[in-house]
Amino acid sequence: MQNNFITTLLDLKDVKVTKFRNRKNRIRIHIELPIREHICPCCHSKTTKVHDYRFQLIKDIPIYYKDTFIYYRKRRYVCKNCGKRFYEKNTFLPKRARKTKRLTAFIIDKLKEKQSMKDIAKLSNVSTTTVSKLLPCLAVNASSLPEVLGIDEFRGNAGNYKYQVSLLDGKSHKPIDILECRHKVHLFSYFNKFSLEERKKVKYIVMDLWQPYKDLAKTYFPNAKIVADRFHYIRYIVQAVDTVRKKVQNKLTPEERKYFKHSKKLLLSRYINLNAKQREELNYILINYSEELRRVYNEKEELLDIVHSNEKYFAIDKLNKWVNDNLNSKYEVLQECSKTYSNWIKEIRNSLLVPYSNGVMEGYNNKIKVLKRIAFGFRNFQNFKARILLMN
C-alpha cells in the first residue's frame, strides 16, 4: 500500500519503487518495471525471457528543492527465436536520455519565466548547455498571418545584427514571430515565403513612420491598409514642444533656468489632466516666457483632441486643416512636424478610423529588454527568439 502511494505521488505508471532515500541535499528513488511480455524488434516474436539487468542514473524534477535522481534497474530481454537482446520499453524516459520527460517539460516551463538560463540550470540540476540545447527546436517560425499585423523593431544585439523585428497579432495581442534583422532585404525575403493567398488575409498593418515598413506593406499585402501607430506620430508634436522649451530655457538666467527646467512635465502633459494649481502655473509660463512656446503647446493640445475624438470622420477633416495650417506656420518646428504628417497623412487617417495600435507591442518589447538584461545579452539569435516566444 505504501509503495502505491509513493508511485502515485511520483506519477510513475506501472513502476515499482523498491527504495526511497532522502538525503540532506538530494533524493534518490530506486525503481524497476515488472516483467511483462515484449515483442522482439528483429523478428517480431513475443518473449518474456530476461537476459540481464543494467543500472541507470536518471535526473528528475526537484522535490522539496533537492536534486532528485531515479536509480533505474533496467531490464534486458532476449528473443528465444533469433537471440536478439533489447531493453524494455518505458513511458518516462526518452531513448538514450539521461533525464526524464517531465524534467525537460519543467525546464521549458521555467524558460517561460524571466530567469537566466544559468539559474534555470541550477534549479533543474543540469548544465547550462543542456538548457540551451532545448531552445533551437522551440524557435518556431510562423506558418500563418493574422488579419491585423503589428510590426516594430527593438534593439536586441543578438546574432549579427543590432536591431530585431517583432511581429504581433493586433487582435489577440499574441506574438507571431521574431525576425533577426530589420533590413529591407531580410524583411522582403521573410514575407516572400508566405503564399499570396495567406498575405491577402492581412487587412491592416500597424507600424511606426518608417519607410521600409511602408514599402513592405505595399509590395506584399495587396488587401492591407497601413495604419500609423498613434504613439509614434504624436511624439513628433510632443518633441516639438520640448525642443522649443529647451530653446527658451537656454536663454534664461541660471535661477530662472532651474525653475523652468521643472516645467517639462507640465508642458508635455495634457491640459485636461492637470489640476487647478498646475494649470495656473502652466498659464503663467505660456504667457510670460515665449510666444512660440505658447503657440506650439496649443497646437499640441489641438492635435491630441483630434486624435482622441469620438467623431472619426469629423476628426479627419480637422486633421487635414491642422496639417495645412501648420505647413505655412512661421515656426520651423511646426513646419517640420506638419511635413512629416503630410507624408503619412493617409496612414494617420486610417489610425483615426480603426482601434488598432502598437501600444501592446511597446509593452511586449519592454519585456524583451528585461529578458535581455536578465540574461546579460544573447549571442545566438535562435536562442533569443525561442526565449521571447516562450515568455509571451
Short mmCIF file of C-alpha atoms in Angstrom, two decimals:
data_model
loop_
_atom_site.label_atom_id
_atom_site.label_comp_id
_atom_site.label_asym_id
_atom_site.label_seq_id
_atom_site.Cartn_x
_atom_site.Cartn_y
_atom_site.Cartn_z
CA MET A 1 0.00 0.00 0.00
CA GLN A 2 2.84 2.38 0.91
CA ASN A 3 4.57 1.66 -2.42
CA ASN A 4 1.33 2.53 -4.26
CA PHE A 5 1.17 5.91 -2.50
CA ILE A 6 4.77 6.72 -3.47
CA THR A 7 4.18 5.65 -7.07
CA THR A 8 1.02 7.78 -7.28
CA LEU A 9 2.81 10.77 -5.74
CA LEU A 10 5.69 10.47 -8.22
CA ASP A 11 3.27 9.89 -11.13
CA LEU A 12 5.27 6.88 -12.36
CA LYS A 13 2.86 4.50 -14.08
CA ASP A 14 3.45 0.73 -13.90
CA VAL A 15 6.64 1.31 -11.90
CA LYS A 16 7.69 -0.47 -8.75
CA VAL A 17 9.51 1.68 -6.19
CA THR A 18 11.99 -0.55 -4.35
CA LYS A 19 13.77 2.05 -2.24
CA PHE A 20 13.46 5.76 -1.39
CA ARG A 21 16.40 7.66 0.10
CA ASN A 22 16.03 11.24 1.33
CA ARG A 23 19.42 12.79 1.98
CA LYS A 24 20.40 16.32 3.02
CA ASN A 25 20.91 17.70 -0.47
CA ARG A 26 19.43 15.03 -2.74
CA ILE A 27 16.75 12.42 -3.13
CA ARG A 28 17.34 9.02 -4.74
CA ILE A 29 14.45 6.81 -5.86
CA HIS A 30 15.14 3.20 -6.80
CA ILE A 31 12.67 1.79 -9.32
CA GLU A 32 12.14 -1.11 -11.68
CA LEU A 33 9.40 -2.26 -14.08
CA PRO A 34 7.52 -5.54 -13.69
CA ILE A 35 8.34 -8.42 -16.03
CA ARG A 36 5.95 -8.44 -18.98
CA GLU A 37 5.73 -9.76 -22.49
CA HIS A 38 7.71 -7.85 -25.14
CA ILE A 39 7.89 -8.05 -28.93
CA CYS A 40 11.29 -8.61 -30.49
CA PRO A 41 12.27 -5.62 -32.71
CA CYS A 42 14.07 -8.00 -35.10
CA CYS A 43 11.75 -10.97 -35.76
CA HIS A 44 8.58 -9.60 -34.01
CA SER A 45 8.08 -12.71 -31.92
CA LYS A 46 6.95 -12.47 -28.29
CA THR A 47 9.25 -13.13 -25.35
CA THR A 48 9.35 -12.81 -21.54
CA LYS A 49 12.87 -14.18 -21.09
CA VAL A 50 15.17 -11.84 -19.16
CA HIS A 51 18.80 -11.68 -20.29
CA ASP A 52 20.31 -9.37 -17.64
CA TYR A 53 19.93 -6.09 -15.71
CA ARG A 54 21.69 -2.75 -16.01
CA PHE A 55 21.54 0.25 -13.69
CA GLN A 56 20.97 3.76 -14.99
CA LEU A 57 21.07 7.04 -13.04
CA ILE A 58 18.41 9.48 -14.31
CA LYS A 59 17.82 13.10 -13.33
CA ASP A 60 14.25 14.04 -12.40
CA ILE A 61 12.40 17.23 -11.39
CA PRO A 62 13.47 18.58 -7.97
CA ILE A 63 11.47 17.54 -4.91
CA TYR A 64 11.47 19.83 -1.87
CA TYR A 65 14.11 21.95 -3.70
CA LYS A 66 16.50 18.97 -3.61
CA ASP A 67 18.26 17.39 -6.56
CA THR A 68 16.29 14.24 -7.41
CA PHE A 69 17.69 11.12 -9.08
CA ILE A 70 15.96 7.97 -10.25
CA TYR A 71 18.07 4.84 -9.94
CA TYR A 72 16.55 2.68 -12.64
CA ARG A 73 17.15 -1.06 -12.65
CA LYS A 74 16.79 -1.53 -16.38
CA ARG A 75 15.97 -4.95 -17.74
CA ARG A 76 17.20 -6.52 -21.00
CA TYR A 77 15.16 -9.19 -22.72
CA VAL A 78 16.40 -11.84 -25.13
CA CYS A 79 14.38 -13.29 -28.02
CA LYS A 80 14.01 -17.07 -27.92
CA ASN A 81 13.88 -17.33 -31.71
CA CYS A 82 16.64 -15.03 -33.04
CA GLY A 83 18.63 -14.30 -29.87
CA LYS A 84 18.21 -10.53 -30.21
CA ARG A 85 18.81 -8.63 -26.95
CA PHE A 86 16.88 -5.43 -26.30
CA TYR A 87 15.89 -3.14 -23.45
CA GLU A 88 12.38 -2.97 -22.05
CA LYS A 89 10.13 -0.04 -23.00
CA ASN A 90 9.16 2.66 -20.53
CA THR A 91 6.99 5.79 -20.61
CA PHE A 92 9.08 8.19 -18.52
CA LEU A 93 12.44 8.18 -20.31
CA PRO A 94 13.20 9.04 -23.98
CA LYS A 95 15.64 6.89 -25.89
CA ARG A 96 19.31 7.47 -24.96
CA ALA A 97 18.29 10.18 -22.49
CA ARG A 98 19.67 10.81 -19.02
CA LYS A 99 16.79 12.94 -17.81
CA THR A 100 13.07 12.27 -17.60
CA LYS A 101 10.48 13.74 -19.95
CA ARG A 102 8.94 15.72 -17.12
CA LEU A 103 12.31 17.28 -16.26
CA THR A 104 12.51 18.51 -19.86
CA ALA A 105 8.96 19.87 -19.53
CA PHE A 106 9.93 21.51 -16.22
CA ILE A 107 12.91 23.28 -17.85
CA ILE A 108 10.77 24.51 -20.76
CA ASP A 109 8.18 25.82 -18.29
CA LYS A 110 10.90 27.72 -16.41
CA LEU A 111 12.16 29.18 -19.70
CA LYS A 112 8.81 30.98 -19.98
CA GLU A 113 9.70 33.00 -16.87
CA LYS A 114 12.09 35.94 -16.61
CA GLN A 115 15.08 33.92 -15.40
CA SER A 116 18.57 33.42 -16.74
CA MET A 117 19.47 30.03 -18.18
CA LYS A 118 22.16 29.68 -15.51
CA ASP A 119 19.54 29.96 -12.73
CA ILE A 120 17.22 27.51 -14.52
CA ALA A 121 20.09 25.03 -14.94
CA LYS A 122 20.98 25.30 -11.25
CA LEU A 123 17.37 24.75 -10.19
CA SER A 124 16.98 21.76 -12.53
CA ASN A 125 20.36 20.18 -11.65
CA VAL A 126 21.56 20.21 -15.26
CA SER A 127 24.21 22.17 -17.14
CA THR A 128 23.56 25.48 -18.89
CA THR A 129 24.44 23.73 -22.16
CA THR A 130 21.64 21.22 -21.59
CA VAL A 131 19.16 24.06 -21.16
CA SER A 132 20.39 25.96 -24.22
CA LYS A 133 20.18 22.82 -26.40
CA LEU A 134 16.40 22.80 -25.91
CA LEU A 135 15.96 26.31 -27.35
CA PRO A 136 16.68 25.94 -31.11
CA CYS A 137 13.81 23.48 -31.64
CA LEU A 138 11.48 25.90 -29.80
CA ALA A 139 12.27 28.84 -32.13
CA VAL A 140 9.34 28.01 -34.42
CA ASN A 141 8.64 30.16 -37.49
CA ALA A 142 5.14 31.49 -38.12
CA SER A 143 3.03 29.40 -40.50
CA SER A 144 0.16 31.87 -40.96
CA LEU A 145 -0.53 35.61 -40.80
CA PRO A 146 -3.25 37.41 -38.79
CA GLU A 147 -5.88 39.85 -40.01
CA VAL A 148 -4.20 42.68 -38.09
CA LEU A 149 -0.41 42.61 -38.23
CA GLY A 150 1.68 44.77 -35.92
CA ILE A 151 5.34 45.29 -36.78
CA ASP A 152 8.03 47.10 -34.81
CA GLU A 153 11.77 46.83 -34.18
CA PHE A 154 13.71 46.61 -30.93
CA ARG A 155 17.38 46.71 -30.04
CA GLY A 156 18.35 43.13 -29.29
CA ASN A 157 22.02 42.96 -30.37
CA ALA A 158 21.56 39.23 -30.96
CA GLY A 159 23.43 37.37 -33.69
CA ASN A 160 24.99 39.58 -36.34
CA TYR A 161 22.54 42.49 -36.21
CA LYS A 162 21.81 45.34 -33.86
CA TYR A 163 18.03 45.56 -34.32
CA GLN A 164 15.49 42.74 -34.47
CA VAL A 165 11.84 42.92 -35.58
CA SER A 166 8.84 41.63 -33.67
CA LEU A 167 5.53 40.66 -35.30
CA LEU A 168 2.31 40.72 -33.28
CA ASP A 169 -1.33 39.81 -33.82
CA GLY A 170 -3.17 43.12 -33.43
CA LYS A 171 -6.39 41.45 -32.28
CA SER A 172 -5.26 38.69 -29.91
CA HIS A 173 -2.10 40.60 -28.85
CA LYS A 174 -0.05 37.41 -29.19
CA PRO A 175 3.45 37.29 -30.69
CA ILE A 176 3.72 35.76 -34.15
CA ASP A 177 7.43 35.74 -34.92
CA ILE A 178 10.77 37.43 -34.30
CA LEU A 179 12.92 38.42 -37.28
CA GLU A 180 16.70 38.60 -37.00
CA CYS A 181 17.15 41.84 -38.95
CA ARG A 182 15.13 44.93 -39.87
CA HIS A 183 16.91 45.46 -43.20
CA LYS A 184 14.61 45.71 -46.19
CA VAL A 185 16.18 42.71 -47.94
CA HIS A 186 15.59 40.44 -44.94
CA LEU A 187 12.01 41.63 -44.47
CA PHE A 188 11.15 41.05 -48.13
CA SER A 189 12.81 37.62 -48.06
CA TYR A 190 10.83 36.58 -44.97
CA PHE A 191 7.36 37.57 -46.24
CA ASN A 192 8.11 36.17 -49.69
CA LYS A 193 7.91 32.70 -48.09
CA PHE A 194 4.17 33.14 -47.49
CA SER A 195 1.76 32.46 -50.32
CA LEU A 196 -0.23 35.27 -51.94
CA GLU A 197 -3.47 33.81 -50.51
CA GLU A 198 -2.01 33.95 -46.99
CA ARG A 199 -0.79 37.54 -47.43
CA LYS A 200 -4.19 38.60 -48.75
CA LYS A 201 -5.70 37.66 -45.38
CA VAL A 202 -3.96 40.64 -43.75
CA LYS A 203 -6.41 43.58 -43.65
CA TYR A 204 -4.42 46.06 -41.52
CA ILE A 205 -0.72 46.60 -40.86
CA VAL A 206 0.17 48.77 -37.86
CA MET A 207 3.61 50.39 -37.96
CA ASP A 208 5.65 53.40 -36.99
CA LEU A 209 6.61 56.07 -39.52
CA TRP A 210 9.46 54.12 -41.15
CA GLN A 211 9.57 53.99 -44.93
CA PRO A 212 10.87 50.36 -45.35
CA TYR A 213 7.79 49.05 -43.49
CA LYS A 214 5.56 51.11 -45.78
CA ASP A 215 7.30 49.73 -48.87
CA LEU A 216 6.96 46.20 -47.48
CA ALA A 217 3.22 46.61 -46.91
CA LYS A 218 2.60 47.97 -50.41
CA THR A 219 4.64 45.21 -52.05
CA TYR A 220 3.44 42.09 -50.22
CA PHE A 221 0.00 42.90 -48.80
CA PRO A 222 -2.40 43.97 -51.58
CA ASN A 223 -5.51 43.97 -49.36
CA ALA A 224 -3.98 45.63 -46.31
CA LYS A 225 -4.50 49.19 -45.10
CA ILE A 226 -1.47 50.80 -43.47
CA VAL A 227 -2.19 52.21 -40.02
CA ALA A 228 0.27 54.62 -38.42
CA ASP A 229 0.78 53.92 -34.75
CA ARG A 230 -0.62 56.81 -32.68
CA PHE A 231 2.25 56.89 -30.20
CA HIS A 232 4.87 57.27 -32.91
CA TYR A 233 3.29 60.16 -34.77
CA ILE A 234 2.06 62.00 -31.64
CA ARG A 235 5.60 62.05 -30.29
CA TYR A 236 6.66 64.37 -33.14
CA ILE A 237 4.48 67.22 -31.87
CA VAL A 238 5.42 66.40 -28.27
CA GLN A 239 9.12 66.58 -29.21
CA ALA A 240 8.42 69.92 -30.94
CA VAL A 241 7.12 71.33 -27.64
CA ASP A 242 10.17 70.02 -25.79
CA THR A 243 12.53 71.45 -28.43
CA VAL A 244 11.04 74.93 -28.01
CA ARG A 245 11.12 74.55 -24.22
CA LYS A 246 14.87 73.84 -24.32
CA LYS A 247 15.46 76.77 -26.63
CA VAL A 248 13.63 79.13 -24.27
CA GLN A 249 15.36 77.63 -21.24
CA ASN A 250 18.85 78.24 -22.67
CA LYS A 251 18.16 81.98 -22.90
CA LEU A 252 17.17 82.35 -19.25
CA THR A 253 19.28 83.29 -16.25
CA PRO A 254 20.60 80.41 -14.07
CA GLU A 255 17.89 80.94 -11.43
CA GLU A 256 15.06 81.09 -13.95
CA ARG A 257 16.51 78.13 -15.81
CA LYS A 258 16.35 76.00 -12.67
CA TYR A 259 12.69 76.87 -12.22
CA PHE A 260 11.88 76.46 -15.91
CA LYS A 261 13.53 73.03 -16.08
CA HIS A 262 10.79 71.63 -13.84
CA SER A 263 8.11 72.82 -16.24
CA LYS A 264 8.79 69.95 -18.66
CA LYS A 265 6.19 67.69 -17.10
CA LEU A 266 3.56 70.43 -17.21
CA LEU A 267 4.21 71.26 -20.87
CA LEU A 268 4.20 67.63 -22.04
CA SER A 269 1.09 66.63 -20.06
CA ARG A 270 -2.41 67.11 -21.41
CA TYR A 271 -4.14 70.23 -20.14
CA ILE A 272 -7.30 68.31 -19.13
CA ASN A 273 -5.24 66.09 -16.81
CA LEU A 274 -3.82 69.00 -14.78
CA ASN A 275 -5.33 70.28 -11.54
CA ALA A 276 -6.17 73.95 -10.90
CA LYS A 277 -2.77 74.81 -9.38
CA GLN A 278 -0.87 73.16 -12.23
CA ARG A 279 -3.00 74.94 -14.83
CA GLU A 280 -2.31 78.29 -13.20
CA GLU A 281 1.44 77.65 -13.24
CA LEU A 282 1.30 76.45 -16.87
CA ASN A 283 -0.64 79.53 -17.99
CA TYR A 284 1.94 81.76 -16.32
CA ILE A 285 4.74 80.01 -18.24
CA LEU A 286 2.96 80.17 -21.60
CA ILE A 287 2.02 83.87 -21.26
CA ASN A 288 5.28 85.27 -19.85
CA TYR A 289 8.11 83.36 -21.49
CA SER A 290 7.62 82.73 -25.21
CA GLU A 291 5.00 83.26 -27.88
CA GLU A 292 6.47 80.37 -29.88
CA LEU A 293 6.18 78.03 -26.90
CA ARG A 294 2.57 79.07 -26.32
CA ARG A 295 1.68 78.50 -29.99
CA VAL A 296 3.38 75.10 -30.27
CA TYR A 297 1.81 73.96 -26.99
CA ASN A 298 -1.68 74.96 -28.20
CA GLU A 299 -1.12 73.12 -31.48
CA LYS A 300 -0.10 70.04 -29.50
CA GLU A 301 -3.28 70.17 -27.45
CA GLU A 302 -5.40 70.64 -30.55
CA LEU A 303 -3.83 67.62 -32.27
CA LEU A 304 -4.35 65.43 -29.21
CA ASP A 305 -8.02 66.47 -29.11
CA ILE A 306 -8.33 65.41 -32.75
CA VAL A 307 -6.68 62.03 -32.15
CA HIS A 308 -8.86 61.25 -29.11
CA SER A 309 -12.08 62.49 -30.68
CA ASN A 310 -15.02 60.05 -30.91
CA GLU A 311 -16.31 61.64 -34.12
CA LYS A 312 -13.94 59.90 -36.52
CA TYR A 313 -14.79 61.49 -39.86
CA PHE A 314 -15.08 64.96 -38.33
CA ALA A 315 -11.64 64.36 -36.78
CA ILE A 316 -10.19 63.59 -40.22
CA ASP A 317 -11.37 66.95 -41.55
CA LYS A 318 -9.86 68.73 -38.56
CA LEU A 319 -6.60 66.80 -39.04
CA ASN A 320 -6.35 67.90 -42.68
CA LYS A 321 -6.91 71.51 -41.63
CA TRP A 322 -4.33 71.22 -38.82
CA VAL A 323 -1.68 69.91 -41.23
CA ASN A 324 -2.39 72.53 -43.92
CA ASP A 325 -2.38 75.41 -41.45
CA ASN A 326 0.93 74.42 -39.87
CA LEU A 327 2.67 73.79 -43.17
CA ASN A 328 2.59 77.58 -43.55
CA SER A 329 3.43 78.33 -39.94
CA LYS A 330 6.13 80.88 -39.16
CA TYR A 331 7.66 78.44 -36.68
CA GLU A 332 10.08 75.89 -38.10
CA VAL A 333 9.28 73.10 -35.60
CA LEU A 334 5.62 73.16 -36.64
CA GLN A 335 6.54 73.18 -40.31
CA GLU A 336 8.80 70.12 -39.90
CA CYS A 337 6.15 68.27 -37.90
CA SER A 338 3.45 69.06 -40.47
CA LYS A 339 5.67 67.90 -43.35
CA THR A 340 6.08 64.52 -41.65
CA TYR A 341 2.33 64.24 -41.10
CA SER A 342 1.69 65.30 -44.71
CA ASN A 343 3.90 62.47 -45.98
CA TRP A 344 1.99 59.96 -43.86
CA ILE A 345 -1.46 61.58 -43.95
CA LYS A 346 -3.28 58.56 -45.38
CA GLU A 347 -1.84 56.22 -42.73
CA ILE A 348 -2.63 58.69 -39.93
CA ARG A 349 -6.21 58.99 -41.15
CA ASN A 350 -6.53 55.21 -41.02
CA SER A 351 -5.38 55.28 -37.39
CA LEU A 352 -8.33 57.55 -36.56
CA LEU A 353 -10.81 55.13 -38.15
CA VAL A 354 -9.68 51.84 -36.55
CA PRO A 355 -8.94 50.95 -32.90
CA TYR A 356 -5.65 49.18 -33.64
CA SER A 357 -2.27 50.44 -32.42
CA ASN A 358 1.14 49.14 -31.39
CA GLY A 359 0.64 50.01 -27.72
CA VAL A 360 0.74 46.35 -26.73
CA MET A 361 3.83 45.93 -28.91
CA GLU A 362 5.69 48.56 -26.88
CA GLY A 363 4.96 46.64 -23.67
CA TYR A 364 5.97 43.43 -25.43
CA ASN A 365 9.29 44.97 -26.49
CA ASN A 366 9.86 46.18 -22.93
CA LYS A 367 9.54 42.60 -21.66
CA ILE A 368 12.10 41.56 -24.28
CA LYS A 369 14.55 44.18 -22.97
CA VAL A 370 14.02 42.92 -19.40
CA LEU A 371 14.75 39.36 -20.56
CA LYS A 372 17.90 40.55 -22.34
CA ARG A 373 19.15 42.32 -19.19
CA ILE A 374 18.49 39.27 -17.01
CA ALA A 375 20.37 37.02 -19.43
CA PHE A 376 23.20 39.60 -19.88
CA GLY A 377 22.52 39.52 -23.62
CA PHE A 378 22.22 36.75 -26.19
CA ARG A 379 24.88 35.82 -28.77
CA ASN A 380 22.71 33.23 -30.50
CA PHE A 381 19.64 34.70 -32.20
CA GLN A 382 17.71 31.39 -32.29
CA ASN A 383 18.05 31.05 -28.51
CA PHE A 384 16.93 34.65 -28.07
CA LYS A 385 13.92 34.11 -30.34
CA ALA A 386 12.89 30.93 -28.52
CA ARG A 387 13.03 32.66 -25.11
CA ILE A 388 10.90 35.56 -26.41
CA LEU A 389 8.24 33.30 -27.93
CA LEU A 390 8.12 31.15 -24.78
CA MET A 391 7.98 34.10 -22.40
CA ASN A 392 4.91 35.64 -24.06
#
